[in-house]
C-alpha cells in the first residue's frame, strides 16, 4: 500500500470535525473515486485499531459521537421522539435508546447502545423546520419531537408540557397536514 496516500487518508479523516463517516463521506473528503480500493484502505485502519467500523460501510474515530452515528446509519434521518423530549424535561421516564425518525422502522444494537428508528411519511421527514443541524447531527427541537411523537403514537403521556413553546408548535403543525394531530395538540393544551 502506498504509505503517503494512507497517511493522507488517515490525516484527512482525523483532521475532519466529524467522528463518523460513510464510505461516500471519506471518498469525497479525499477525492477518491475507486470505492473498492478506498474500502480496503479503511479496513486496514480498522484492523490496526485506528478506526472503528460499527456497521458495514460506516467508519468512526475511536470515541465517536453516538448521535452522529444515529444520523449516519440511515439518511435522511434526525434524532427526535423520547431522546429529545427526555433531555428537554417533557417526559421523565428514562430511556437510554437514541430515538430517530427516518424513512424506515428498525432497531439497531451497536456496542450495547440501541438506536431505535421510527418511520414517518417522506413529506414530513424532508421538512427542515424545527430541526437543528450541527455537523453530521440532525436533531429535532423539543417542539418538533413533541409533534413527531404525537403523530406516530395514538396516545402518549407527557409529564411536563411547560418547556414547550406553544407558538413554535402552532407554526410547525401545518407541516404534518393532519387534522387528528391538530385535534390532539388542542386537547393537550386545553387540559394543560
Coordinates of C-alpha atoms in Angstrom, one line a residue:
X1 CA 0.0 0.0 0.0
X2 CA 1.2 3.5 -0.8
X3 CA 2.1 4.8 2.7
X4 CA 1.9 8.6 1.8
X5 CA -1.7 8.1 0.4
X6 CA -2.6 6.2 3.5
X7 CA -1.1 8.9 5.7
X8 CA -3.1 11.5 3.7
X9 CA -6.3 9.3 4.2
X10 CA -5.9 8.9 8.0
X11 CA -4.8 12.6 8.4
X12 CA -7.8 13.8 6.4
X13 CA -10.2 11.7 8.5
X14 CA -8.7 12.7 11.8
X15 CA -8.5 16.4 10.8
X16 CA -12.2 16.5 10.0
X17 CA -14.6 17.6 12.7
X18 CA -16.9 14.7 12.1
X19 CA -16.4 11.5 14.1
X20 CA -18.5 9.2 11.9
X21 CA -18.1 8.7 8.1
X22 CA -19.9 6.7 5.4
X23 CA -17.6 5.3 2.7
X24 CA -19.0 8.1 0.4
X25 CA -18.1 10.8 3.0
X26 CA -14.4 9.6 3.0
X27 CA -14.4 9.4 -0.8
X28 CA -15.5 13.0 -1.1
X29 CA -13.1 14.1 1.7
X30 CA -10.0 12.7 0.0
X31 CA -11.2 12.9 -3.6
X32 CA -11.2 9.1 -4.2
X33 CA -13.5 7.6 -6.8
X34 CA -12.4 3.9 -6.5
X35 CA -14.6 2.7 -3.7
X36 CA -13.1 -0.8 -3.6
X37 CA -9.6 0.4 -3.0
X38 CA -10.8 3.0 -0.5
X39 CA -12.7 0.3 1.4
X40 CA -9.5 -1.8 1.5
X41 CA -7.5 1.1 2.9
X42 CA -10.1 2.0 5.5
X43 CA -10.4 -1.7 6.6
X44 CA -6.6 -1.7 7.0
X45 CA -7.0 1.1 9.6
X46 CA -9.8 -0.9 11.3
X47 CA -7.5 -3.9 11.6
X48 CA -4.8 -1.6 13.0
X49 CA -7.2 -0.2 15.6
X50 CA -7.0 3.4 14.3
X51 CA -10.6 3.4 13.1
X52 CA -13.8 1.5 14.1
X53 CA -16.3 0.0 11.7
X54 CA -19.6 0.0 13.7
X55 CA -21.6 -1.2 10.5
X56 CA -20.7 -2.2 7.0
X57 CA -19.8 1.0 5.0
X58 CA -19.6 3.1 8.2
X59 CA -16.3 4.2 9.8
X60 CA -15.8 6.0 13.0
X61 CA -13.0 7.5 15.0
X62 CA -12.5 6.0 18.5
X63 CA -14.7 7.9 20.9
X64 CA -17.2 8.8 18.2
X65 CA -20.4 10.6 19.0
X66 CA -23.4 8.2 19.1
X67 CA -25.8 10.9 17.9
X68 CA -23.6 11.3 14.8
X69 CA -23.7 7.5 14.2
X70 CA -27.5 7.6 14.6
X71 CA -27.8 10.2 11.7
X72 CA -25.2 8.4 9.5
X73 CA -26.6 4.9 9.7
X74 CA -29.8 5.7 7.7
X75 CA -30.2 9.0 5.9
X76 CA -32.3 11.1 5.7
X77 CA -33.0 10.9 9.5
X78 CA -33.0 13.1 12.6
X79 CA -32.9 12.5 16.3
X80 CA -36.3 13.1 17.8
X81 CA -39.0 11.5 20.0
X82 CA -38.2 10.2 23.5
X83 CA -34.5 11.1 23.3
X84 CA -35.2 14.8 22.7
X85 CA -38.2 15.0 25.0
X86 CA -36.4 13.4 27.9
X87 CA -33.5 15.9 27.6
X88 CA -36.0 18.8 27.4
X89 CA -37.8 17.6 30.6
X90 CA -41.1 17.0 28.8
X91 CA -41.0 13.3 29.8
X92 CA -39.4 11.9 32.9
X93 CA -39.3 8.2 32.1
X94 CA -35.6 7.2 31.5
X95 CA -35.0 5.7 28.1
X96 CA -31.4 5.1 27.1
X97 CA -32.1 4.5 23.4
X98 CA -31.3 7.1 20.8
X99 CA -34.6 7.6 19.1
X100 CA -34.5 8.6 15.5
X101 CA -37.1 9.5 12.8
X102 CA -36.4 8.2 9.4
X103 CA -37.8 6.5 6.2
X104 CA -37.9 3.1 7.9
X105 CA -38.6 1.5 11.3
X106 CA -35.8 -0.5 12.7
X107 CA -33.9 -1.1 16.0
X108 CA -30.1 -1.5 15.8
X109 CA -27.8 -2.5 18.6
X110 CA -24.2 -1.2 18.2
X111 CA -21.7 -1.7 21.0
X112 CA -24.6 -2.2 23.5
X113 CA -26.4 1.0 22.6
X114 CA -29.8 0.8 20.9
X115 CA -30.7 3.1 18.0
X116 CA -34.5 3.0 17.5
X117 CA -35.7 4.3 14.1
X118 CA -39.4 5.1 13.5
X119 CA -40.8 5.6 10.1
X120 CA -42.5 8.8 9.3
X121 CA -44.0 10.0 6.0
X122 CA -41.5 11.3 3.5
X123 CA -43.3 14.7 3.2
X124 CA -42.7 15.2 7.0
X125 CA -39.2 13.8 7.0
X126 CA -37.9 16.3 4.5
X127 CA -39.2 19.4 6.3
X128 CA -36.2 21.1 7.9
X129 CA -38.2 23.5 10.1
X130 CA -37.7 22.5 13.8
X131 CA -34.5 20.6 13.1
X132 CA -31.1 21.8 14.2
X133 CA -28.2 20.7 12.1
X134 CA -24.7 20.6 13.8
X135 CA -22.1 18.9 11.6
X136 CA -23.4 15.4 10.9
X137 CA -26.1 15.5 13.6
X138 CA -29.7 16.5 12.8
X139 CA -31.7 16.9 16.0
X140 CA -35.3 18.0 16.4
X141 CA -36.3 20.8 18.7
X142 CA -38.4 19.7 21.7
X143 CA -41.5 21.1 19.8
X144 CA -40.8 19.1 16.7
X145 CA -40.1 15.9 18.8
X146 CA -43.4 16.5 20.6
X147 CA -45.3 16.7 17.3
X148 CA -43.4 13.7 15.9
X149 CA -44.3 11.5 18.9
X150 CA -48.0 12.6 18.8
X151 CA -48.1 11.9 15.1
X152 CA -46.6 8.4 15.4
X153 CA -48.5 7.3 18.6
X154 CA -52.2 7.1 19.1
X155 CA -51.8 8.1 22.8
X156 CA -48.8 9.4 24.6
X157 CA -48.4 10.7 28.2
X158 CA -46.3 13.8 28.8
X159 CA -45.1 14.6 32.3
X160 CA -44.4 18.3 31.7
X161 CA -45.6 20.5 28.8
X162 CA -44.1 23.7 30.3
X163 CA -40.7 23.5 28.5
X164 CA -42.5 23.6 25.1
X165 CA -43.0 26.8 23.1
X166 CA -46.7 26.6 22.1
X167 CA -46.2 29.3 19.4
X168 CA -43.5 27.2 17.8
X169 CA -45.7 24.1 17.9
X170 CA -48.5 26.2 16.2
X171 CA -46.0 27.2 13.4
X172 CA -44.9 23.6 12.9
X173 CA -48.3 21.9 13.0
X174 CA -49.3 22.7 9.3
X175 CA -46.3 20.7 8.1
X176 CA -47.9 17.5 9.3
X177 CA -51.1 18.1 7.4
X178 CA -53.1 16.1 10.0
X179 CA -56.5 17.1 11.4
X180 CA -56.1 14.3 14.0
X181 CA -52.8 15.7 15.2
X182 CA -54.1 19.2 15.4
X183 CA -57.1 18.0 17.5
X184 CA -54.7 16.1 19.8
X185 CA -52.5 19.2 20.3
X186 CA -55.5 21.4 21.0
X187 CA -56.9 18.9 23.5
X188 CA -53.5 18.6 25.3
X189 CA -53.0 22.3 25.7
X190 CA -56.6 22.9 26.7
X191 CA -56.1 20.4 29.6
X192 CA -52.5 21.6 30.3

